[in-house]
Coordinates of C-alpha atoms in Angstrom, one line a residue:
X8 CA -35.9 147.8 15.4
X9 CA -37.5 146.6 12.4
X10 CA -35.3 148.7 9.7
X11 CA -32.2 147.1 11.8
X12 CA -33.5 143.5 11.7
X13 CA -34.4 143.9 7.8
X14 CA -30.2 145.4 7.5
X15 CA -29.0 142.7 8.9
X16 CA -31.0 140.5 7.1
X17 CA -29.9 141.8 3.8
X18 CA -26.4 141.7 4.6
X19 CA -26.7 137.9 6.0
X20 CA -27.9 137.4 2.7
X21 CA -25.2 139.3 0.9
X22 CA -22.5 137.5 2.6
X23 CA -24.3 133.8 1.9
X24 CA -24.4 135.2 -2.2
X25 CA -20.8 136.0 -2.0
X26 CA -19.8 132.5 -1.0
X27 CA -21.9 130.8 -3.0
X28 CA -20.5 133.1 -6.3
X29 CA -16.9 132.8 -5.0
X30 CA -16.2 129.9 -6.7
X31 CA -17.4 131.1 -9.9
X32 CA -15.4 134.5 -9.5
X33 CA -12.3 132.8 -8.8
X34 CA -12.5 130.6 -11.9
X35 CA -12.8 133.6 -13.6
X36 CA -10.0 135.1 -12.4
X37 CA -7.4 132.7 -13.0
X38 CA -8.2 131.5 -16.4
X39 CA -6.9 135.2 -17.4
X40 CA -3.7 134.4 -15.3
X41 CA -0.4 133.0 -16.4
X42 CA 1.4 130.1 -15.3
X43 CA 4.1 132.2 -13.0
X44 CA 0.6 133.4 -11.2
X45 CA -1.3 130.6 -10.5
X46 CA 1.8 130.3 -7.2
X47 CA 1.3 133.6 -5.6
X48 CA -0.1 133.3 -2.3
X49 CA -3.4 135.9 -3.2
X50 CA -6.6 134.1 -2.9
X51 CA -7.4 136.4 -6.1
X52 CA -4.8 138.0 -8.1
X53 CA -5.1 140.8 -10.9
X54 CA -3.3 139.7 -13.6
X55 CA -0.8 141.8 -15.3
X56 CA -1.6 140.7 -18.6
X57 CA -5.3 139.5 -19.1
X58 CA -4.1 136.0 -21.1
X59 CA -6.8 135.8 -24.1
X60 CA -4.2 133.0 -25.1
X61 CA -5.8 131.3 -22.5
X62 CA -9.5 131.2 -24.3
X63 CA -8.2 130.2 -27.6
X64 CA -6.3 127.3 -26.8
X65 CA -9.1 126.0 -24.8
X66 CA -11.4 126.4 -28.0
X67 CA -8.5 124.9 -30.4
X68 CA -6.4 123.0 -28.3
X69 CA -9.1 121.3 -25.9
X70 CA -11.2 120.3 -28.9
X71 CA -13.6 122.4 -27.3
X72 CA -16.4 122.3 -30.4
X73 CA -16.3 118.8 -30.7
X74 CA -16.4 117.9 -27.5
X75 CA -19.3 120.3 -27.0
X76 CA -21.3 118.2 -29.6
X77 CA -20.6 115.5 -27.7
X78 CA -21.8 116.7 -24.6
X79 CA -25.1 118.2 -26.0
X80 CA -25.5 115.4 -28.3
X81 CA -25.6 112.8 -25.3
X82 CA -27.6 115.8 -22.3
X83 CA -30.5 116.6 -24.8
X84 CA -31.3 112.6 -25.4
X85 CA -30.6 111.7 -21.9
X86 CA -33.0 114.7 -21.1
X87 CA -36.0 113.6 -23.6
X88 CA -35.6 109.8 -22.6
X89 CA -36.0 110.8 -19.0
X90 CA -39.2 113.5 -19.9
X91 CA -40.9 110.6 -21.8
X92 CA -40.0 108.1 -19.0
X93 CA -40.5 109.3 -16.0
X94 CA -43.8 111.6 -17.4
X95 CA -45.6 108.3 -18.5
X96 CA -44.4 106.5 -15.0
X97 CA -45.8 109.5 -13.1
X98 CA -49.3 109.3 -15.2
X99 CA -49.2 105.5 -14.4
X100 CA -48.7 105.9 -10.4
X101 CA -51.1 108.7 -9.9
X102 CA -54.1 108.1 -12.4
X103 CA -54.1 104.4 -13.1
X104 CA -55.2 101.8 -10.5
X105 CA -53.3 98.2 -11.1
X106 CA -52.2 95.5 -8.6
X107 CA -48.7 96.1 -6.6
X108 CA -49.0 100.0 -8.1
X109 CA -47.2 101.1 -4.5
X110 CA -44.9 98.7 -4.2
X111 CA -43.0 99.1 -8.2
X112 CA -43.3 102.8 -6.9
X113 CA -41.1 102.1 -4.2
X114 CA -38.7 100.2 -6.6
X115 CA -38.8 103.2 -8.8
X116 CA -37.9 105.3 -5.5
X117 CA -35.2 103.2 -4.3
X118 CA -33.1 104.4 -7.7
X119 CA -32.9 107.6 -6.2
X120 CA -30.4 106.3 -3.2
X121 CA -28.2 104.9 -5.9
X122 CA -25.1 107.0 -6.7
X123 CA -24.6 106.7 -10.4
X124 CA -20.8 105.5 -10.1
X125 CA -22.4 102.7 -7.7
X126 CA -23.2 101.1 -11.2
X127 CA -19.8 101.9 -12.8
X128 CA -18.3 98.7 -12.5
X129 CA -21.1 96.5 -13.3
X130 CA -22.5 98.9 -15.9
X131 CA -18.9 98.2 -17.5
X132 CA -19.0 94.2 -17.6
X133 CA -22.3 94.7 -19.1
X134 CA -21.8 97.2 -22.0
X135 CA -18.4 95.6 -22.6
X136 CA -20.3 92.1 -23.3
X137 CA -22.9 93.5 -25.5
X138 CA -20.4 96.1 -27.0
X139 CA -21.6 99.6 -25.8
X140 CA -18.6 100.7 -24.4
X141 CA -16.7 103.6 -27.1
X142 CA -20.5 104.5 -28.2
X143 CA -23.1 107.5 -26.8
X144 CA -25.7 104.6 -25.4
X145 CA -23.1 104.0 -23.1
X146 CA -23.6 107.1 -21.4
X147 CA -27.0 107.5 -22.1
X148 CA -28.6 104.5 -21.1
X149 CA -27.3 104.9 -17.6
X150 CA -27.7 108.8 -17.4
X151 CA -31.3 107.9 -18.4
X152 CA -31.8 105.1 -15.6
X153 CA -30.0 107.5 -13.0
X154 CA -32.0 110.5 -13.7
X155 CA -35.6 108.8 -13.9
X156 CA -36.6 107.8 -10.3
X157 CA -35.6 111.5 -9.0
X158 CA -37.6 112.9 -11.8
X159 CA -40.6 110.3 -11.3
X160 CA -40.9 111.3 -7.7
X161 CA -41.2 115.3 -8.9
X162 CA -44.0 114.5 -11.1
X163 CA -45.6 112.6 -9.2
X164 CA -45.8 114.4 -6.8
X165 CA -46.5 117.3 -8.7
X166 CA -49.1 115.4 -10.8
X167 CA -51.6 114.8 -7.7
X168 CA -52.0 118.0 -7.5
X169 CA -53.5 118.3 -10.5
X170 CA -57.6 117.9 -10.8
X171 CA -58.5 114.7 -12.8
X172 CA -61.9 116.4 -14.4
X173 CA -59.7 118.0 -17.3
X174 CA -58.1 115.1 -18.3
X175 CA -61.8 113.4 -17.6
X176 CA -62.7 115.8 -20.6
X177 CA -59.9 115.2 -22.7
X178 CA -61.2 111.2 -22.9
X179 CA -65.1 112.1 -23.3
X180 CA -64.2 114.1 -25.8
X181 CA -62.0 110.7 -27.5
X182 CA -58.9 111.5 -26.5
X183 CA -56.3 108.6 -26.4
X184 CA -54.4 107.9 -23.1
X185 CA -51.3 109.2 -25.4
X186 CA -52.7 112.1 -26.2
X187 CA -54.3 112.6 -22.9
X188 CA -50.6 112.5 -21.5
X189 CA -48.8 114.1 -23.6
X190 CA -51.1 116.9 -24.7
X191 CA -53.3 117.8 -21.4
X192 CA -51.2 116.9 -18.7
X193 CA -47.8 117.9 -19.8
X194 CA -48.5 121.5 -20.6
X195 CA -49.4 121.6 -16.8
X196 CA -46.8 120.2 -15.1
X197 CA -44.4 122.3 -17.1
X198 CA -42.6 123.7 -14.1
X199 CA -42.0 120.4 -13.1
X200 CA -40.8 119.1 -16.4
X201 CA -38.6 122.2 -16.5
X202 CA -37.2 121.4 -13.1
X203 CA -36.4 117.9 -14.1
X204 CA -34.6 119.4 -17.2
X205 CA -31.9 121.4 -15.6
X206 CA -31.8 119.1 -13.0
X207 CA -31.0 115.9 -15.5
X208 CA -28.8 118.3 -18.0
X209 CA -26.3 119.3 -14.9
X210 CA -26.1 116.0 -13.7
X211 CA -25.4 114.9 -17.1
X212 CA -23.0 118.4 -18.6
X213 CA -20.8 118.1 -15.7
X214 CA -20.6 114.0 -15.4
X215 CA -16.9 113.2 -15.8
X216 CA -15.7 109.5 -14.3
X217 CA -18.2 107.2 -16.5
X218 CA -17.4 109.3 -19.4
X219 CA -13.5 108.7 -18.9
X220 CA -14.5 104.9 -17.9
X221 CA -16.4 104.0 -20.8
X222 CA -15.0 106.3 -23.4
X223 CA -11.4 106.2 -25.2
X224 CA -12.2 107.2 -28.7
X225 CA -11.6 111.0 -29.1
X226 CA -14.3 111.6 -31.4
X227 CA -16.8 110.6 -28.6
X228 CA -15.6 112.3 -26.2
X229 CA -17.6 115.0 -23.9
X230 CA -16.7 118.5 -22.2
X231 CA -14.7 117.4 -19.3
X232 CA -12.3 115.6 -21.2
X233 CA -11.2 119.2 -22.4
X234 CA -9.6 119.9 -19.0
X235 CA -7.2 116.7 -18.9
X236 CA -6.1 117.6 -22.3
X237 CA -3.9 120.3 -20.7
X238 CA -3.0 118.2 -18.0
X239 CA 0.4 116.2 -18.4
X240 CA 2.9 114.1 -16.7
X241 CA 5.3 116.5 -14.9
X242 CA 3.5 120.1 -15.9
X243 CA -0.3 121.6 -16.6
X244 CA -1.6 124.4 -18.1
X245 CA -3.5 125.5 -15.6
X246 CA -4.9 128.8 -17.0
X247 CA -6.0 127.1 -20.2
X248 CA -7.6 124.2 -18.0
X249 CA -9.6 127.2 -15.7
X250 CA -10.5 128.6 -19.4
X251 CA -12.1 125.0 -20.4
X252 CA -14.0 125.5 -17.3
X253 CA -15.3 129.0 -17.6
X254 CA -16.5 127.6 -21.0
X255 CA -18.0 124.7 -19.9
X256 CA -20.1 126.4 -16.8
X257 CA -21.6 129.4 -19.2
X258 CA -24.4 127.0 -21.0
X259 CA -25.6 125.4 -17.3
X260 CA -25.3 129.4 -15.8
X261 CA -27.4 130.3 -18.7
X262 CA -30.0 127.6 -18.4
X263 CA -30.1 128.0 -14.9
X264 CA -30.8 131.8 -14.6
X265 CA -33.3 131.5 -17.5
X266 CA -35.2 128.8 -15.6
X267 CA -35.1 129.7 -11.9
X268 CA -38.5 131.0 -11.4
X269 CA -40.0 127.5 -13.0
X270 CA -37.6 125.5 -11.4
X271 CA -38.6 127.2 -7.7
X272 CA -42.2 126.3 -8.5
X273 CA -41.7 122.9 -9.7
X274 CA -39.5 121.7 -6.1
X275 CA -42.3 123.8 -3.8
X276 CA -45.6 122.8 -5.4
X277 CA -44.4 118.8 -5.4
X278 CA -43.5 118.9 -2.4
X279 CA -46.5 121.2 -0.6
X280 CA -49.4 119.1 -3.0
X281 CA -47.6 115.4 -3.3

């Protein structure tokens, strides 16, 4: 009874990993289609002639290289505002003791109700007033703000669950409340800063309607803005557009398989120990 319970659970499990990949194998699939293929009926289609053309006009065509500096450029400072933000925030909620200490935690909190594109059209007013709009702080400044209270909450919680006699140490010994931070505390909460990592890069990789709002200059442009380049009035590309994508999802597939394991410890030991 036991062998047949385990079989069945490893087949429920199969069948949950097979949805979950089928989107990724069907992007797959059709970016090596051609245009006459994308209106077959199949859910997946072999194509007769695997259409490399495909890949290279995404990388020429869809200004895929400078767009991908974009992207990275605007992600990686978005990711180390956020580390230094929300890491310092964290330290300030669970070691210090200052007046009103819950309740600007609860601010903080409430951040993480806010959908990002909640702020679009104010965010808009403002950064076309002070003239951010057409510039990466545009992007960055609310990626930053967006990403923060989620990320504060995981360290914090993470954070408590670390014993204050090292960091007692650290100061008998001289060390300064920077140092203290960013030298004893942050190497242990390192599967939490890795979790907030991947967690602020594919918010940020993937993030297409404040990008299209608040950019128009092509040379600023990010990743997504690949996709409408094939995308025109009466026709599309389609295969090309599905070959922006495939190129687009490999870095946060990457990053995401290499960090798994941290990330997994980083979600459970916040929450069990906050």
């Amino acid at each position: 009874m036991q062998k047949k319970t385990k079989i069945a659970l490893w087949l429920f499990f199969l069948v949950v990993a097979a949805l979950q990949l089928f989107p990724l194998i069907w992007m797959i699939d059709f970016s090596f289609a051609s245009s006459t293929e994308f209106y077959s009926s199949n859910i997946l289609t072999w194509p007769e002639t695997f259409q490399w053309q495909n890949y290279v006009n995404a990388w020429v065509d869809g200004k895929f290289l400078r767009y991908f500096f974009n992207s990275a450029l605007v992600t990686s400072t978005t990711i180390v505002l956020t580390i230094l933000l929300s890491l310092t925030l964290a330290y300030a909620f669970t070691r210090m003791t200052w007046k009103l200490r819950s309740f600007f935690f609860a601010i903080i909190l409430l951040g993480i109700m806010i959908p990002i594109h909640a702020t679009l059209l104010p965010n808009f007013a403002i950064f076309k007033e002070i003239g951010l709009t057409d510039s990466y702080l545009g992007l960055i400044l609310p990626y930053t703000a967006v990403s923060v209270p989620l990320a504060t909450f995981i360290l914090t919680g993470f954070m408590r669950s670390i014993p204050r006699a090292m960091e007692e140490s650290a100061v008998m010994d001289g060390c300064s409340i920077y140092r203290t931070v960013f030298q004893i505390i942050a190497p242990l909460t390192k599967p939490a800063l890795v979790t907030v990592i991947v967690m602020t890069f594919l918010n940020c990789w993937n993030e297409f309607i404040m990008a299209s709002t608040f950019l128009s200059k092509d040379a600023l442009k990010t990743l997504p803005f690949s996709v409408m380049n094939f995308a025109g009035q009466y026709s599309s590309d389609y295969g090309s557009q599905f070959a922006v994508m495939v190129l687009t999802s490999i870095p946060a597939i990457i990053i995401y398989a290499i960090f798994n394991e941290q990330i997994t410890k980083g979600v459970t030991a916040g929450a069990v120990k906050g």
